Coordinates of C-alpha atoms and ligand atoms in Angstrom, one line a residue:
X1 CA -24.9 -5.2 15.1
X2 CA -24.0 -7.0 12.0
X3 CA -25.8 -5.6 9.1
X4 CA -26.7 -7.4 5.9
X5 CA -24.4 -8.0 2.8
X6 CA -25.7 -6.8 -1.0
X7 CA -25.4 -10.1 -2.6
X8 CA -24.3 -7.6 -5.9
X9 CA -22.2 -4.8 -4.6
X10 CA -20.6 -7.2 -1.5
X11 CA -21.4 -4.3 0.7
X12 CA -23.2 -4.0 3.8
X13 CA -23.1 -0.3 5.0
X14 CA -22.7 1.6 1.9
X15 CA -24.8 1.9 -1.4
X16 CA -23.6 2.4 -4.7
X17 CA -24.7 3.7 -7.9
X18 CA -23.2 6.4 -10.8
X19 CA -25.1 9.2 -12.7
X20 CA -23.3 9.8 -15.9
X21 CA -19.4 10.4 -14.8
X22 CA -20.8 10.5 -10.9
X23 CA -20.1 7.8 -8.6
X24 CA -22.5 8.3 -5.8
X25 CA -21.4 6.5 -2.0
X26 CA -24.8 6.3 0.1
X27 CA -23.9 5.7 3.8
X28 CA -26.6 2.9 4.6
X29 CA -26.7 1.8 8.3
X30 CA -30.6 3.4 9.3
X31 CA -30.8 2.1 12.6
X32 CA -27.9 3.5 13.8
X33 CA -28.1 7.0 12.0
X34 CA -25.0 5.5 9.6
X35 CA -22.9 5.2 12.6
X36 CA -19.2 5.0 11.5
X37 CA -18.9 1.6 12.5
X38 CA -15.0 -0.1 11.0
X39 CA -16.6 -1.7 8.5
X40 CA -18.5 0.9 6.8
X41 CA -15.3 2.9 6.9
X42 CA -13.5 0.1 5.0
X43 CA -16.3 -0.2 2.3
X44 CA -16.0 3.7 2.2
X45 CA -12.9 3.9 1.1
X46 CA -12.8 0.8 -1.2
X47 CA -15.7 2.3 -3.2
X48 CA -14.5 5.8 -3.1
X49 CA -10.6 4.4 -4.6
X50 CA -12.6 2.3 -7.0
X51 CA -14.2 5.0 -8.7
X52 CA -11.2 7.6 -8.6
X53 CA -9.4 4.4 -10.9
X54 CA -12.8 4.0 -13.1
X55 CA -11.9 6.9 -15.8
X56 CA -15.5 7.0 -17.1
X57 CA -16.1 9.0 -13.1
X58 CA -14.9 12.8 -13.2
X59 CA -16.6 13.5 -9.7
X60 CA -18.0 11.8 -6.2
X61 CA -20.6 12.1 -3.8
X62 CA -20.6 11.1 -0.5
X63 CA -24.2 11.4 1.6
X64 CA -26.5 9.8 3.7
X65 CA -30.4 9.7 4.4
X66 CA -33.0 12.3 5.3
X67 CA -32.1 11.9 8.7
X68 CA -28.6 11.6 9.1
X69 CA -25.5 11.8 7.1
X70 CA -24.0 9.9 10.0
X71 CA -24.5 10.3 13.4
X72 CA -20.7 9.8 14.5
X73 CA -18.6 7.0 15.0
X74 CA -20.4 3.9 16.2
X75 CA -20.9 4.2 20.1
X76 CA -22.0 0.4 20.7
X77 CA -18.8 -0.6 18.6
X78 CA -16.5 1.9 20.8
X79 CA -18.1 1.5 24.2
X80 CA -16.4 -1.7 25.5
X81 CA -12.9 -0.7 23.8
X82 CA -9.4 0.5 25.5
X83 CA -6.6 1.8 24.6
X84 CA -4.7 -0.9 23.4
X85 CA -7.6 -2.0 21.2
X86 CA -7.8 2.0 19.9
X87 CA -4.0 2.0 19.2
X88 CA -3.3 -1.2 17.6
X89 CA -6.6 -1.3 15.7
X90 CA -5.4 2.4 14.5
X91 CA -9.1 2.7 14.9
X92 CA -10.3 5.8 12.6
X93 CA -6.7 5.1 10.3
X94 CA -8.9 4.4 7.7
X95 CA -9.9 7.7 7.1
X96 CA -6.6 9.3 6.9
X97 CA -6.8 7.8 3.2
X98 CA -10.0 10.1 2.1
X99 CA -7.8 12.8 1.2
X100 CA -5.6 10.6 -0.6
X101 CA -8.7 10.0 -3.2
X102 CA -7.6 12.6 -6.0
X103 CA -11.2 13.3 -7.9
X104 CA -13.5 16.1 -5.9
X105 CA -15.9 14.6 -3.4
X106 CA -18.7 16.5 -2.9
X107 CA -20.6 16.0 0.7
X108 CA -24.4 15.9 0.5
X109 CA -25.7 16.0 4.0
X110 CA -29.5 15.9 5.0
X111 CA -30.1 15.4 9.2
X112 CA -27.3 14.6 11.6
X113 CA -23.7 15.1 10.7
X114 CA -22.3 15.1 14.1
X115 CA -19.1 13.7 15.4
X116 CA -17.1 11.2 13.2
X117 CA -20.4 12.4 10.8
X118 CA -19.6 16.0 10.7
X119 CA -15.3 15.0 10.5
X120 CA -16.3 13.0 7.6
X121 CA -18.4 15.4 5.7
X122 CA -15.0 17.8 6.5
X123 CA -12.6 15.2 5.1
X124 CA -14.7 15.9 1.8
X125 CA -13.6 19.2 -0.7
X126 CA -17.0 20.8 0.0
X127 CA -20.1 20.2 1.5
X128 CA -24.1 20.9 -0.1
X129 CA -26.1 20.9 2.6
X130 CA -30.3 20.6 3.6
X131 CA -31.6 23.9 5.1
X132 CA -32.5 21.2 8.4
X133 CA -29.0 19.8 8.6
X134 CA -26.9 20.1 11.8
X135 CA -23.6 19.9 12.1
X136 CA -21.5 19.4 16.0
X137 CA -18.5 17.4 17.8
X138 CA -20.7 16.0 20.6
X139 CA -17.9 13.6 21.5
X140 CA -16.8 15.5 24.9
X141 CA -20.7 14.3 26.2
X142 CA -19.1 10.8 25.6
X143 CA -15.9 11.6 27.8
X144 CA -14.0 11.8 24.7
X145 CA -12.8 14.5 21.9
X146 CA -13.3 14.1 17.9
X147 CA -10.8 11.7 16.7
X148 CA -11.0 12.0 13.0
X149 CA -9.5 15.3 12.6
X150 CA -12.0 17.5 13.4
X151 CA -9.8 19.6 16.1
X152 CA -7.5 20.4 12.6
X153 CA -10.1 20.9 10.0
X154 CA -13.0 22.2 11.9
X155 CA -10.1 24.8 13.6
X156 CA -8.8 25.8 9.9
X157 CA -12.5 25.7 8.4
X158 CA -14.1 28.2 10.9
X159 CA -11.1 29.6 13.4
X160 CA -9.7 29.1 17.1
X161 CA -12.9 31.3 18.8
X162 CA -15.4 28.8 17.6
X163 CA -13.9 25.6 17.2
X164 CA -13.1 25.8 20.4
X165 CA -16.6 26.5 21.7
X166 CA -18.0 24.1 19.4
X167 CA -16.1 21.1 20.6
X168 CA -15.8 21.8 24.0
X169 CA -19.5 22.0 24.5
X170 CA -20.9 19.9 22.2
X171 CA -23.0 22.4 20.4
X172 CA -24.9 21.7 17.5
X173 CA -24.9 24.4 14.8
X174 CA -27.8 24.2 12.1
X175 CA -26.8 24.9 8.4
X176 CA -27.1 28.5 8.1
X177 CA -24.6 28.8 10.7
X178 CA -22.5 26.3 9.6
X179 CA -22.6 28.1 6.1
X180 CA -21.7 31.6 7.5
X181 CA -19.2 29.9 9.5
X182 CA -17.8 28.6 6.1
X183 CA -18.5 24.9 6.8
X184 CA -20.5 24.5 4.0
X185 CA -20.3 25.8 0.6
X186 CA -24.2 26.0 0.1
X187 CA -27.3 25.7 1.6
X188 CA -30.2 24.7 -0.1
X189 CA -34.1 23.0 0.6
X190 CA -33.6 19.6 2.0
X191 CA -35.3 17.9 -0.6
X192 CA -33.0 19.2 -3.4
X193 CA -29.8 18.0 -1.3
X194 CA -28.4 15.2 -3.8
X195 CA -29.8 17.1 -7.3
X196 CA -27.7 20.1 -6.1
X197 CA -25.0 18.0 -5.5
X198 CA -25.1 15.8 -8.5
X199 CA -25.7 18.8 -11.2
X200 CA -22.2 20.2 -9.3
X201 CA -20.6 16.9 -9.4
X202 CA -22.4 16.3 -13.0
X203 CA -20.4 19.9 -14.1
X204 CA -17.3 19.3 -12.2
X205 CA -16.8 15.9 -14.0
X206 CA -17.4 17.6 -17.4
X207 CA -14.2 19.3 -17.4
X208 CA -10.5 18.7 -18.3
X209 CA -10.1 15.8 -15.6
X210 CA -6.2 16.9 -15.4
X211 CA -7.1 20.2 -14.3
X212 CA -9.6 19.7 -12.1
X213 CA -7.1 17.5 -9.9
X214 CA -4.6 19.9 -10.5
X215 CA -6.8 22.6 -9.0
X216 CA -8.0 20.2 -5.8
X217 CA -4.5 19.5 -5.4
X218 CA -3.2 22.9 -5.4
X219 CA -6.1 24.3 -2.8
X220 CA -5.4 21.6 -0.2
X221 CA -1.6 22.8 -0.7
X222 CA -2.5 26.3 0.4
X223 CA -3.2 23.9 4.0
X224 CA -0.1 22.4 4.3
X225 CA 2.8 25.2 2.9
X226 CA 3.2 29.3 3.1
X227 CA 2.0 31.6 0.5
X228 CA 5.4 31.8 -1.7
X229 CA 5.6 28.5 -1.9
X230 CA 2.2 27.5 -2.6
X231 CA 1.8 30.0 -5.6
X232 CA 5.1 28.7 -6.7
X233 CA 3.5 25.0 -6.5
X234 CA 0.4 26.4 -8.4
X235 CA 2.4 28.3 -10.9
X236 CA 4.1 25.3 -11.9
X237 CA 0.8 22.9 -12.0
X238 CA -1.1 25.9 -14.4
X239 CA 2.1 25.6 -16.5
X240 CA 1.7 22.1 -16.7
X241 CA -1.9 22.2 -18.0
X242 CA -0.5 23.2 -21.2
X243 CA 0.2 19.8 -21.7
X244 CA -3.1 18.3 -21.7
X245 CA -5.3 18.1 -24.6
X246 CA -8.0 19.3 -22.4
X247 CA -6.2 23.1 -22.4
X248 CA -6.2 22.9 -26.3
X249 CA -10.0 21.9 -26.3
X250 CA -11.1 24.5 -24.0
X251 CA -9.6 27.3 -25.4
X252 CA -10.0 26.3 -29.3
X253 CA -14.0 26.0 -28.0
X254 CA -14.3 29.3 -26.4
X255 CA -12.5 30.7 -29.9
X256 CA -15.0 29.0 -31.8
X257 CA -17.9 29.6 -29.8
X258 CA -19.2 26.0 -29.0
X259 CA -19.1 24.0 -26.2
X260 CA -16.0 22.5 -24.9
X261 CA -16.1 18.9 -25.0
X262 CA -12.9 17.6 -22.9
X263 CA -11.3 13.8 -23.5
X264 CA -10.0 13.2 -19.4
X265 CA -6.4 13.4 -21.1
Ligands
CAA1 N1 -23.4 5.2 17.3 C1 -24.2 4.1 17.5 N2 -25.5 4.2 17.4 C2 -26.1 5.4 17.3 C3 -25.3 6.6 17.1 C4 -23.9 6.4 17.2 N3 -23.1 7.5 17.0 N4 -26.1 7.6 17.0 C5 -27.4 7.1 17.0 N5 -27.4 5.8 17.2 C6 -28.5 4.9 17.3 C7 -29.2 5.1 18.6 O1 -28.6 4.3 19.6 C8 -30.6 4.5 18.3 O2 -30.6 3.1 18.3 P1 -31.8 2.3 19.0 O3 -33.0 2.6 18.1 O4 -31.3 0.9 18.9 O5 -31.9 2.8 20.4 C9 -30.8 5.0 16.8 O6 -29.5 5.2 16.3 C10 -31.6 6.2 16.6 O7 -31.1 7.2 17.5 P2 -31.9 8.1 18.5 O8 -33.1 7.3 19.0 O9 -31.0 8.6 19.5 O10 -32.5 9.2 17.6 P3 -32.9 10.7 18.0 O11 -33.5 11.3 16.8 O12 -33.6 10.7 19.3 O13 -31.5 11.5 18.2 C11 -29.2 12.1 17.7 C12 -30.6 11.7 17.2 C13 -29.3 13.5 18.4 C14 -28.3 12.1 16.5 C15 -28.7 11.0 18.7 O14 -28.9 9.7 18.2 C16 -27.3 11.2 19.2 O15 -27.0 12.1 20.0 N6 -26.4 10.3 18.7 C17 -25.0 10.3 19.1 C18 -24.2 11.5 18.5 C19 -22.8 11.4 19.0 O16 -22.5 11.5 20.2 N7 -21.8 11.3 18.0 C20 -20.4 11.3 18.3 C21 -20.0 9.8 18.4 S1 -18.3 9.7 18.9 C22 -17.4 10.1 17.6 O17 -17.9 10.4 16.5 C23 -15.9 10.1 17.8 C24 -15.1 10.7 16.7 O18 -14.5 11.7 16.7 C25 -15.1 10.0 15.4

């Protein structure tokens, strides 16, 4: 299905808007549950690069509708494909950029975030989500596995027991077990989903922009290197924020007892 193009934005699956130094990205494909379909993946990563360039955004946020956040990678797209097309498309490759995006993204996820939908919401730094959200890896229904990392990230998020039951039956998990498996970072009433997430964003994005990518960069370290070696990394990134104005600010406006007010630099 082709879906309309926004004669403004250009896009066709995605919306987007900005709330102060927020960029928002709305997945916007309703009659497929914001199925991951190539395209959309394309416009998702063209408007999340263009606002981690646009230096008047500290913070993203990536969600969907009531319903779904997305509900996978797009079946009808897939169904007729083999391997050849998989491989030489590198179909899912675009996503392997998402963590390439420096600035914190912040998942806000409402309904369905299953398969592809559940891997994406992973690929972000931490998920808000609606008390009725649900969360799975239905893809071995399909005759398939997850494809988009979710064997890694799910496995590192909530351990070998579960991840392993999870994807190997398809089970959906609702968001207060996804929160105690540590999945999500916060629960809270559906209809406050995006606030949540854009008073986080909105507070995130009002720090010293250095250090905040500093600090993203140095937790996703602690997932790719040992202990020693990781502290060593951080030690030498804290160090660094010395040399950014936004240090001087912060601590000349807890000295002075006023708000902090940071310049990105
Ligand atoms: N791809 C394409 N279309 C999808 C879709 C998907 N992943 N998920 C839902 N849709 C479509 C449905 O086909 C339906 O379209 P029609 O109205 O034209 O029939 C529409 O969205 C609404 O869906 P339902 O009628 O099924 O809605 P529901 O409320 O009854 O059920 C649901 C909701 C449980 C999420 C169900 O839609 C569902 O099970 N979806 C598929 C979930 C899935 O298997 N995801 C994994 C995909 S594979 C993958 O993601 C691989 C990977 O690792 C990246």
């Amino acid at each position: 299905m082709t879906d309309a193009v926004n004669q403004t934005t250009g896009y066709s699956s995605i919306k987007i808007e900005t709330r102060g130094r927020v960029g928002i990205v709305t997945l916007d494909r309703p009659k497929t549950l914001n199925a991951l379909c190539a395209t959309l993946a394309e416009e998702v990563l063209q408007a999340l690069k263009e606002f981690d360039n646009n230096p008047t955004i500290g913070a993203m946020i990536l969600t969907g509708s009531e319903k779904a956040f997305a509900a996978g990678a797009d079946i009808k797209e897939m169904a007729e494909k083999g391997f050849s097309d998989m491989f030489i498309e590198d179909y899912f490759g675009a996503w392997d950029e998402v963590p390439r995006v420096r600035k914190p993204i912040i998942a806000a996820v409402s309904g369905f975030a299953l398969g592809g939908g559940c891997e994406l919401a992973m690929l972000c730094d931490f998920i808000i989500a609606g008390e009725n959200a649900k969360f799975g890896q239905p893809e071995i229904k399909l005759g398939i596995m997850p494809g988009i990392g979710g064997t890694q990230r799910l496995t590192r998020l909530v351990g070998k027991s579960l991840a392993m039951e999870l994807i190997l039956t398809g089970r959906m998990l609702k968001a207060d077990e996804a929160k105690q498996a540590g999945i999500v970072a916060r629960v809270v009433p559906d209809e406050s989903v995006l606030d949540t997430a854009i008073e986080i964003a909105s507070t995130i994005a009002s720090y010293n922009l250095p250090a905040v990518l500093m600090a993203k960069e140095a937790i996703n370290r602690a997932e790719e290197v040992g202990l020693t070696e990781g502290v060593r990394f951080e030690r030498r990134l804290f160090q660094a924020a010395f040399a950014t104005e936004g240090q001087k600010e912060g601590m000349a406006a807890f000295l002075e007892k006023r708000e902090a007010n940071f310049s990105g630099r």
